PDB file of C-alpha atoms and ligand atoms in Angstrom:
ATOM      1  CA  MET A  12      20.604  85.510  75.985  1.00  0.00           C
ATOM      2  CA  LYS A  13      22.702  88.323  76.204  1.00  0.00           C
ATOM      3  CA  ASN A  14      24.620  88.361  72.969  1.00  0.00           C
ATOM      4  CA  LEU A  15      22.003  87.571  70.933  1.00  0.00           C
ATOM      5  CA  GLU A  16      20.080  90.792  72.129  1.00  0.00           C
ATOM      6  CA  ASN A  17      23.685  92.602  71.518  1.00  0.00           C
ATOM      7  CA  ARG A  18      23.405  91.305  67.906  1.00  0.00           C
ATOM      8  CA  ILE A  19      19.731  92.233  67.391  1.00  0.00           C
ATOM      9  CA  LEU A  20      20.652  95.628  68.717  1.00  0.00           C
ATOM     10  CA  GLU A  21      23.852  95.945  66.256  1.00  0.00           C
ATOM     11  CA  ASP A  22      22.527  94.503  62.887  1.00  0.00           C
ATOM     12  CA  GLY A  23      18.726  94.565  63.360  1.00  0.00           C
ATOM     13  CA  ILE A  24      16.483  96.660  61.221  1.00  0.00           C
ATOM     14  CA  VAL A  25      12.973  97.658  62.137  1.00  0.00           C
ATOM     15  CA  LEU A  26      11.367  97.830  59.100  1.00  0.00           C
ATOM     16  CA  GLU A  27       7.234  98.681  58.686  1.00  0.00           C
ATOM     17  CA  ASN A  28       4.625  96.479  59.853  1.00  0.00           C
ATOM     18  CA  ASP A  29       6.567  95.347  62.921  1.00  0.00           C
ATOM     19  CA  ILE A  30       8.868  93.293  60.819  1.00  0.00           C
ATOM     20  CA  LEU A  31      12.701  93.165  62.188  1.00  0.00           C
ATOM     21  CA  ASP A  32      15.214  92.346  59.432  1.00  0.00           C
ATOM     22  CA  VAL A  33      17.961  90.068  60.719  1.00  0.00           C
ATOM     23  CA  ASP A  34      18.962  89.019  57.034  1.00  0.00           C
ATOM     24  CA  SER A  35      22.695  89.895  58.094  1.00  0.00           C
ATOM     25  CA  PHE A  36      22.884  86.999  60.645  1.00  0.00           C
ATOM     26  CA  LEU A  37      19.742  84.557  60.625  1.00  0.00           C
ATOM     27  CA  ASN A  38      17.131  84.725  57.944  1.00  0.00           C
ATOM     28  CA  HIS A  39      19.758  85.083  54.735  1.00  0.00           C
ATOM     29  CA  GLN A  40      23.139  85.268  55.633  1.00  0.00           C
ATOM     30  CA  ILE A  41      23.951  82.790  58.782  1.00  0.00           C
ATOM     31  CA  ASP A  42      26.255  83.520  61.608  1.00  0.00           C
ATOM     32  CA  PRO A  43      27.295  79.847  62.212  1.00  0.00           C
ATOM     33  CA  VAL A  44      29.490  80.867  65.752  1.00  0.00           C
ATOM     34  CA  LEU A  45      26.438  82.949  66.944  1.00  0.00           C
ATOM     35  CA  MET A  46      23.997  79.454  65.831  1.00  0.00           C
ATOM     36  CA  GLN A  47      26.402  77.418  67.540  1.00  0.00           C
ATOM     37  CA  ASP A  48      25.735  79.615  71.144  1.00  0.00           C
ATOM     38  CA  ILE A  49      22.017  79.304  70.164  1.00  0.00           C
ATOM     39  CA  GLY A  50      21.981  75.536  69.515  1.00  0.00           C
ATOM     40  CA  LYS A  51      24.107  75.217  73.149  1.00  0.00           C
ATOM     41  CA  GLU A  52      21.146  77.224  74.798  1.00  0.00           C
ATOM     42  CA  PHE A  53      18.682  75.306  73.532  1.00  0.00           C
ATOM     43  CA  ALA A  54      20.527  72.066  74.386  1.00  0.00           C
ATOM     44  CA  ARG A  55      21.125  73.444  77.676  1.00  0.00           C
ATOM     45  CA  LEU A  56      17.670  74.296  78.470  1.00  0.00           C
ATOM     46  CA  PHE A  57      16.185  71.218  77.022  1.00  0.00           C
ATOM     47  CA  ARG A  58      18.896  68.885  78.235  1.00  0.00           C
ATOM     48  CA  ASP A  59      16.734  66.827  80.966  1.00  0.00           C
ATOM     49  CA  GLU A  60      13.592  66.552  78.938  1.00  0.00           C
ATOM     50  CA  ASP A  61      14.778  63.055  77.166  1.00  0.00           C
ATOM     51  CA  ILE A  62      14.505  64.783  73.344  1.00  0.00           C
ATOM     52  CA  THR A  63      14.641  62.501  70.551  1.00  0.00           C
ATOM     53  CA  LYS A  64      14.245  64.801  67.381  1.00  0.00           C
ATOM     54  CA  VAL A  65      14.164  68.121  66.715  1.00  0.00           C
ATOM     55  CA  LEU A  66      11.523  69.712  64.577  1.00  0.00           C
ATOM     56  CA  THR A  67      11.700  72.563  62.444  1.00  0.00           C
ATOM     57  CA  VAL A  68      10.035  74.220  59.591  1.00  0.00           C
ATOM     58  CA  GLU A  69      12.019  75.147  56.305  1.00  0.00           C
ATOM     59  CA  SER A  70      14.055  77.637  55.545  1.00  0.00           C
ATOM     60  CA  SER A  71      15.069  79.971  58.524  1.00  0.00           C
ATOM     61  CA  GLY A  72      14.214  77.298  61.690  1.00  0.00           C
ATOM     62  CA  ILE A  73      16.843  74.925  59.869  1.00  0.00           C
ATOM     63  CA  ALA A  74      20.202  76.693  61.352  1.00  0.00           C
ATOM     64  CA  PRO A  75      19.371  77.124  64.839  1.00  0.00           C
ATOM     65  CA  ALA A  76      17.707  73.698  64.665  1.00  0.00           C
ATOM     66  CA  VAL A  77      20.589  71.670  63.440  1.00  0.00           C
ATOM     67  CA  PHE A  78      22.759  73.354  65.953  1.00  0.00           C
ATOM     68  CA  THR A  79      20.491  72.332  68.718  1.00  0.00           C
ATOM     69  CA  GLY A  80      20.228  68.920  67.200  1.00  0.00           C
ATOM     70  CA  LEU A  81      24.309  68.717  67.265  1.00  0.00           C
ATOM     71  CA  TYR A  82      24.135  69.320  70.969  1.00  0.00           C
ATOM     72  CA  LEU A  83      21.373  67.454  72.016  1.00  0.00           C
ATOM     73  CA  GLU A  84      22.881  64.610  69.623  1.00  0.00           C
ATOM     74  CA  VAL A  85      19.133  63.846  68.008  1.00  0.00           C
ATOM     75  CA  PRO A  86      18.219  64.213  64.488  1.00  0.00           C
ATOM     76  CA  VAL A  87      16.701  66.945  63.061  1.00  0.00           C
ATOM     77  CA  VAL A  88      13.729  67.211  60.692  1.00  0.00           C
ATOM     78  CA  PHE A  89      12.164  70.137  58.883  1.00  0.00           C
ATOM     79  CA  ALA A  90       8.687  70.186  57.663  1.00  0.00           C
ATOM     80  CA  LYS A  91       8.519  71.093  53.943  1.00  0.00           C
ATOM     81  CA  LYS A  92       6.637  74.274  52.651  1.00  0.00           C
ATOM     82  CA  ASN A  93       6.376  73.389  48.887  1.00  0.00           C
ATOM     83  CA  LYS A  94       5.168  69.767  47.155  1.00  0.00           C
ATOM     84  CA  SER A  95       8.299  67.706  47.437  1.00  0.00           C
ATOM     85  CA  VAL A  96       8.833  64.743  44.558  1.00  0.00           C
ATOM     86  CA  THR A  97       9.890  62.742  47.402  1.00  0.00           C
ATOM     87  CA  LEU A  98       7.387  63.063  49.534  1.00  0.00           C
ATOM     88  CA  ARG A  99       4.309  61.489  48.401  1.00  0.00           C
ATOM     89  CA  ASP A 100       1.369  59.809  50.331  1.00  0.00           C
ATOM     90  CA  ASN A 101       3.461  59.080  53.521  1.00  0.00           C
ATOM     91  CA  VAL A 102       3.074  62.328  54.775  1.00  0.00           C
ATOM     92  CA  TYR A 103       1.357  64.471  57.732  1.00  0.00           C
ATOM     93  CA  VAL A 104       0.089  67.763  56.085  1.00  0.00           C
ATOM     94  CA  THR A 105      -1.436  70.764  57.634  1.00  0.00           C
ATOM     95  CA  ASP A 106      -2.257  74.152  56.480  1.00  0.00           C
ATOM     96  CA  VAL A 107      -0.434  77.268  57.920  1.00  0.00           C
ATOM     97  CA  TYR A 108      -1.883  80.789  57.546  1.00  0.00           C
ATOM     98  CA  SER A 109       0.662  83.697  58.115  1.00  0.00           C
ATOM     99  CA  TYR A 110      -0.762  86.968  59.387  1.00  0.00           C
ATOM    100  CA  THR A 111       2.701  88.188  58.607  1.00  0.00           C
ATOM    101  CA  LYS A 112       2.622  87.434  54.738  1.00  0.00           C
ATOM    102  CA  GLU A 113      -1.131  86.788  54.549  1.00  0.00           C
ATOM    103  CA  THR A 114      -0.857  83.797  52.255  1.00  0.00           C
ATOM    104  CA  THR A 115      -1.712  80.161  53.525  1.00  0.00           C
ATOM    105  CA  THR A 116       1.028  77.268  52.929  1.00  0.00           C
ATOM    106  CA  GLU A 117       0.762  73.624  53.193  1.00  0.00           C
ATOM    107  CA  MET A 118       3.334  72.120  55.472  1.00  0.00           C
ATOM    108  CA  SER A 119       4.298  68.782  55.525  1.00  0.00           C
ATOM    109  CA  ALA A 120       6.551  65.895  56.979  1.00  0.00           C
ATOM    110  CA  SER A 121       7.366  62.320  56.137  1.00  0.00           C
ATOM    111  CA  LYS A 122       6.051  59.582  58.682  1.00  0.00           C
ATOM    112  CA  LEU A 123       9.199  57.968  58.216  1.00  0.00           C
ATOM    113  CA  PHE A 124      10.657  60.437  60.339  1.00  0.00           C
ATOM    114  CA  LEU A 125       7.989  61.256  63.195  1.00  0.00           C
ATOM    115  CA  SER A 126       6.097  58.780  64.974  1.00  0.00           C
ATOM    116  CA  ASN A 127       4.299  58.265  68.280  1.00  0.00           C
ATOM    117  CA  LYS A 128       7.732  57.038  69.743  1.00  0.00           C
ATOM    118  CA  ASP A 129       9.274  60.836  69.585  1.00  0.00           C
ATOM    119  CA  ASN A 130       9.555  63.626  72.368  1.00  0.00           C
ATOM    120  CA  VAL A 131       9.750  66.600  70.396  1.00  0.00           C
ATOM    121  CA  LEU A 132      11.571  69.987  70.608  1.00  0.00           C
ATOM    122  CA  ILE A 133      10.205  72.649  68.277  1.00  0.00           C
ATOM    123  CA  ILE A 134      12.521  75.051  67.561  1.00  0.00           C
ATOM    124  CA  ASP A 135      11.867  78.329  65.052  1.00  0.00           C
ATOM    125  CA  ASP A 136      13.810  81.407  64.153  1.00  0.00           C
ATOM    126  CA  PHE A 137      10.585  84.084  64.992  1.00  0.00           C
ATOM    127  CA  LEU A 138       7.808  83.477  67.058  1.00  0.00           C
ATOM    128  CA  ALA A 139       4.988  86.483  65.736  1.00  0.00           C
ATOM    129  CA  ASN A 140       1.093  85.061  65.910  1.00  0.00           C
ATOM    130  CA  GLY A 141       2.740  81.368  66.330  1.00  0.00           C
ATOM    131  CA  GLN A 142       1.061  79.987  63.429  1.00  0.00           C
ATOM    132  CA  ALA A 143       4.151  78.019  61.887  1.00  0.00           C
ATOM    133  CA  VAL A 144       4.565  76.836  65.578  1.00  0.00           C
ATOM    134  CA  SER A 145       0.905  75.776  65.634  1.00  0.00           C
ATOM    135  CA  GLY A 146       1.606  73.993  62.085  1.00  0.00           C
ATOM    136  CA  LEU A 147       4.562  72.145  63.563  1.00  0.00           C
ATOM    137  CA  LEU A 148       2.391  71.221  66.608  1.00  0.00           C
ATOM    138  CA  ALA A 149      -0.569  69.851  64.408  1.00  0.00           C
ATOM    139  CA  LEU A 150       2.106  67.508  62.885  1.00  0.00           C
ATOM    140  CA  CYS A 151       3.348  66.243  65.867  1.00  0.00           C
ATOM    141  CA  ARG A 152      -0.342  65.582  66.993  1.00  0.00           C
ATOM    142  CA  GLN A 153      -1.147  63.812  63.600  1.00  0.00           C
ATOM    143  CA  ALA A 154       1.740  61.512  64.722  1.00  0.00           C
ATOM    144  CA  GLY A 155       1.113  61.343  67.955  1.00  0.00           C
ATOM    145  CA  ALA A 156       4.469  62.374  69.423  1.00  0.00           C
ATOM    146  CA  SER A 157       4.626  63.997  72.331  1.00  0.00           C
ATOM    147  CA  VAL A 158       6.074  67.481  72.389  1.00  0.00           C
ATOM    148  CA  ALA A 159       8.539  68.687  75.494  1.00  0.00           C
ATOM    149  CA  GLY A 160       8.737  72.356  74.407  1.00  0.00           C
ATOM    150  CA  VAL A 161       9.316  75.122  71.831  1.00  0.00           C
ATOM    151  CA  GLY A 162      12.212  76.906  71.655  1.00  0.00           C
ATOM    152  CA  ILE A 163      12.529  80.322  69.856  1.00  0.00           C
ATOM    153  CA  VAL A 164      15.153  82.207  68.648  1.00  0.00           C
ATOM    154  CA  ILE A 165      13.554  85.754  68.762  1.00  0.00           C
ATOM    155  CA  GLU A 166      10.195  86.258  70.207  1.00  0.00           C
ATOM    156  CA  LYS A 167       8.118  89.700  69.097  1.00  0.00           C
ATOM    157  CA  SER A 168       6.256  89.524  72.802  1.00  0.00           C
ATOM    158  CA  PHE A 169       3.719  91.988  71.699  1.00  0.00           C
ATOM    159  CA  GLN A 170       2.239  89.715  69.126  1.00  0.00           C
ATOM    160  CA  LYS A 171       0.015  86.906  70.234  1.00  0.00           C
ATOM    161  CA  GLY A 172       2.082  83.878  69.707  1.00  0.00           C
ATOM    162  CA  ARG A 173       3.433  83.778  73.271  1.00  0.00           C
ATOM    163  CA  ILE A 174      -0.231  83.882  74.793  1.00  0.00           C
ATOM    164  CA  LEU A 175      -1.731  81.094  71.963  1.00  0.00           C
ATOM    165  CA  LEU A 176       0.909  78.764  72.864  1.00  0.00           C
ATOM    166  CA  GLU A 177       0.905  79.307  76.604  1.00  0.00           C
ATOM    167  CA  GLY A 178      -2.837  78.611  76.437  1.00  0.00           C
ATOM    168  CA  SER A 179      -1.892  74.955  75.186  1.00  0.00           C
ATOM    169  CA  GLY A 180       0.074  74.608  78.367  1.00  0.00           C
ATOM    170  CA  ILE A 181       3.427  73.906  76.198  1.00  0.00           C
ATOM    171  CA  ARG A 182       6.674  74.904  77.700  1.00  0.00           C
ATOM    172  CA  LEU A 183       8.102  77.994  75.716  1.00  0.00           C
ATOM    173  CA  GLU A 184      11.980  79.418  75.897  1.00  0.00           C
ATOM    174  CA  SER A 185      12.727  82.169  73.444  1.00  0.00           C
ATOM    175  CA  LEU A 186      16.304  83.666  73.747  1.00  0.00           C
ATOM    176  CA  ALA A 187      15.345  87.024  73.121  1.00  0.00           C
ATOM    177  CA  ARG A 188      11.988  88.661  73.534  1.00  0.00           C
ATOM    178  CA  ILE A 189      11.221  91.826  72.205  1.00  0.00           C
ATOM    179  CA  GLU A 190       9.103  93.772  74.412  1.00  0.00           C
ATOM    180  CA  LYS A 191       8.647  96.776  71.668  1.00  0.00           C
ATOM    181  CA  MET A 192      10.448  98.130  68.723  1.00  0.00           C
ATOM    182  CA  ASP A 193      10.533 101.073  66.202  1.00  0.00           C
ATOM    183  CA  PRO A 194      13.243 102.486  63.553  1.00  0.00           C
ATOM    184  CA  ASP A 195      15.070 104.181  66.456  1.00  0.00           C
ATOM    185  CA  SER A 196      15.052 101.511  69.480  1.00  0.00           C
ATOM    186  CA  ILE A 197      14.404  97.970  70.331  1.00  0.00           C
ATOM    187  CA  SER A 198      13.831  97.040  74.110  1.00  0.00           C
ATOM    188  CA  PHE A 199      13.682  93.279  75.373  1.00  0.00           C
ATOM    189  CA  ILE A 200      12.075  91.450  78.254  1.00  0.00           C
ATOM    190  CA  ASN A 201      14.542  90.350  80.836  1.00  0.00           C
ATOM    191  CA  HIS A 202      14.097  87.002  82.319  1.00  0.00           C
TER     192      HIS A 202
HETATM  193  P1  G4P B 312       2.303  84.864  61.475  1.00  0.00           P
HETATM  194  O1  G4P B 312       1.636  83.978  62.434  1.00  0.00           O
HETATM  195  O2  G4P B 312       2.206  86.219  62.045  1.00  0.00           O
HETATM  196  O3  G4P B 312       2.497  84.431  60.322  1.00  0.00           O
HETATM  197  O4  G4P B 312       3.955  84.479  62.068  1.00  0.00           O
HETATM  198  P2  G4P B 312       5.069  83.315  62.434  1.00  0.00           P
HETATM  199  O5  G4P B 312       5.432  83.135  63.395  1.00  0.00           O
HETATM  200  O6  G4P B 312       4.116  81.939  61.829  1.00  0.00           O
HETATM  201  O7  G4P B 312       6.113  83.357  61.213  1.00  0.00           O
HETATM  202  C1  G4P B 312       5.922  83.634  59.798  1.00  0.00           C
HETATM  203  C2  G4P B 312       6.538  83.776  58.595  1.00  0.00           C
HETATM  204  O8  G4P B 312       7.081  85.470  59.158  1.00  0.00           O
HETATM  205  C3  G4P B 312       7.687  83.334  59.258  1.00  0.00           C
HETATM  206  O9  G4P B 312       8.818  82.809  57.976  1.00  0.00           O
HETATM  207  C4  G4P B 312       8.528  83.871  60.499  1.00  0.00           C
HETATM  208  O10 G4P B 312       9.850  83.516  60.340  1.00  0.00           O
HETATM  209  C5  G4P B 312       8.555  85.285  59.626  1.00  0.00           C
HETATM  210  N1  G4P B 312       8.335  86.170  60.665  1.00  0.00           N
HETATM  211  C6  G4P B 312       7.672  86.608  61.683  1.00  0.00           C
HETATM  212  N2  G4P B 312       7.598  88.016  61.997  1.00  0.00           N
HETATM  213  C7  G4P B 312       9.003  88.198  61.494  1.00  0.00           C
HETATM  214  C8  G4P B 312       9.830  89.503  61.553  1.00  0.00           C
HETATM  215  O11 G4P B 312       9.661  90.183  62.247  1.00  0.00           O
HETATM  216  N3  G4P B 312      11.096  89.226  61.312  1.00  0.00           N
HETATM  217  C9  G4P B 312      11.782  88.307  60.110  1.00  0.00           C
HETATM  218  N4  G4P B 312      12.662  88.226  59.478  1.00  0.00           N
HETATM  219  N5  G4P B 312      10.531  87.295  59.910  1.00  0.00           N
HETATM  220  C10 G4P B 312       9.714  87.001  60.271  1.00  0.00           C
HETATM  221  P3  G4P B 312       8.306  82.029  57.189  1.00  0.00           P
HETATM  222  O12 G4P B 312       7.477  81.918  56.232  1.00  0.00           O
HETATM  223  O13 G4P B 312       8.383  80.809  57.923  1.00  0.00           O
HETATM  224  O14 G4P B 312       9.874  82.008  56.096  1.00  0.00           O
HETATM  225  P4  G4P B 312      11.467  81.370  56.228  1.00  0.00           P
HETATM  226  O15 G4P B 312      11.368  80.646  57.250  1.00  0.00           O
HETATM  227  O16 G4P B 312      11.584  80.543  54.979  1.00  0.00           O
HETATM  228  O17 G4P B 312      12.499  82.603  56.319  1.00  0.00           O
END
């Protein structure tokens, strides 16, 4: 997606440890016009898949997921990372290890909002090593829901998330695929 790539080139800051700081439009301050374009593009890509629900994880997945749900006209569920007072026993739960942060987090979603009747589109902001998406897939498995595909805003193609997901045969659509990056330059894999 050209305008997303241009925005990454303009405003993205490459930090150490292969981290791209996009706080100015995605992870802290959010550009709703760009999110609208992202939602439209995911909806276009998955239009024919009979999606019943968009699933993401808090917090940075929520903005692109909501705009995708808007254009697909389906509800958006976000998995919660911290124990919630309203989520009690009626939940799907999985542990997610982040190589980026070197921490394990519990991810959960209510059984009220995900079931074996759902055909799910998973949306997330970043694909690095794929652990967050794997956690969302585990929640879908517990629910007996089918997964139509995964939509990622920014994929760091030099890390192993794509290989992990391709190995499981799931359709993966990333709007920007970073081939390599350093503090002076960022290059993309073109579709
Ligand atoms: P991992 O397997 O390496 O842990 O990667 P994963 O894709 O699971 O991402 C773990 C967390 O780190 C996610 O945020 C993800 O968005 C974030 N992350 C990974 N690489 C980058 C990067 O290059 N730049 C930025 N800005 N974030 C990155 P999270 O823990 O879910 O936090 P949040 O959604 O609350 O922001």
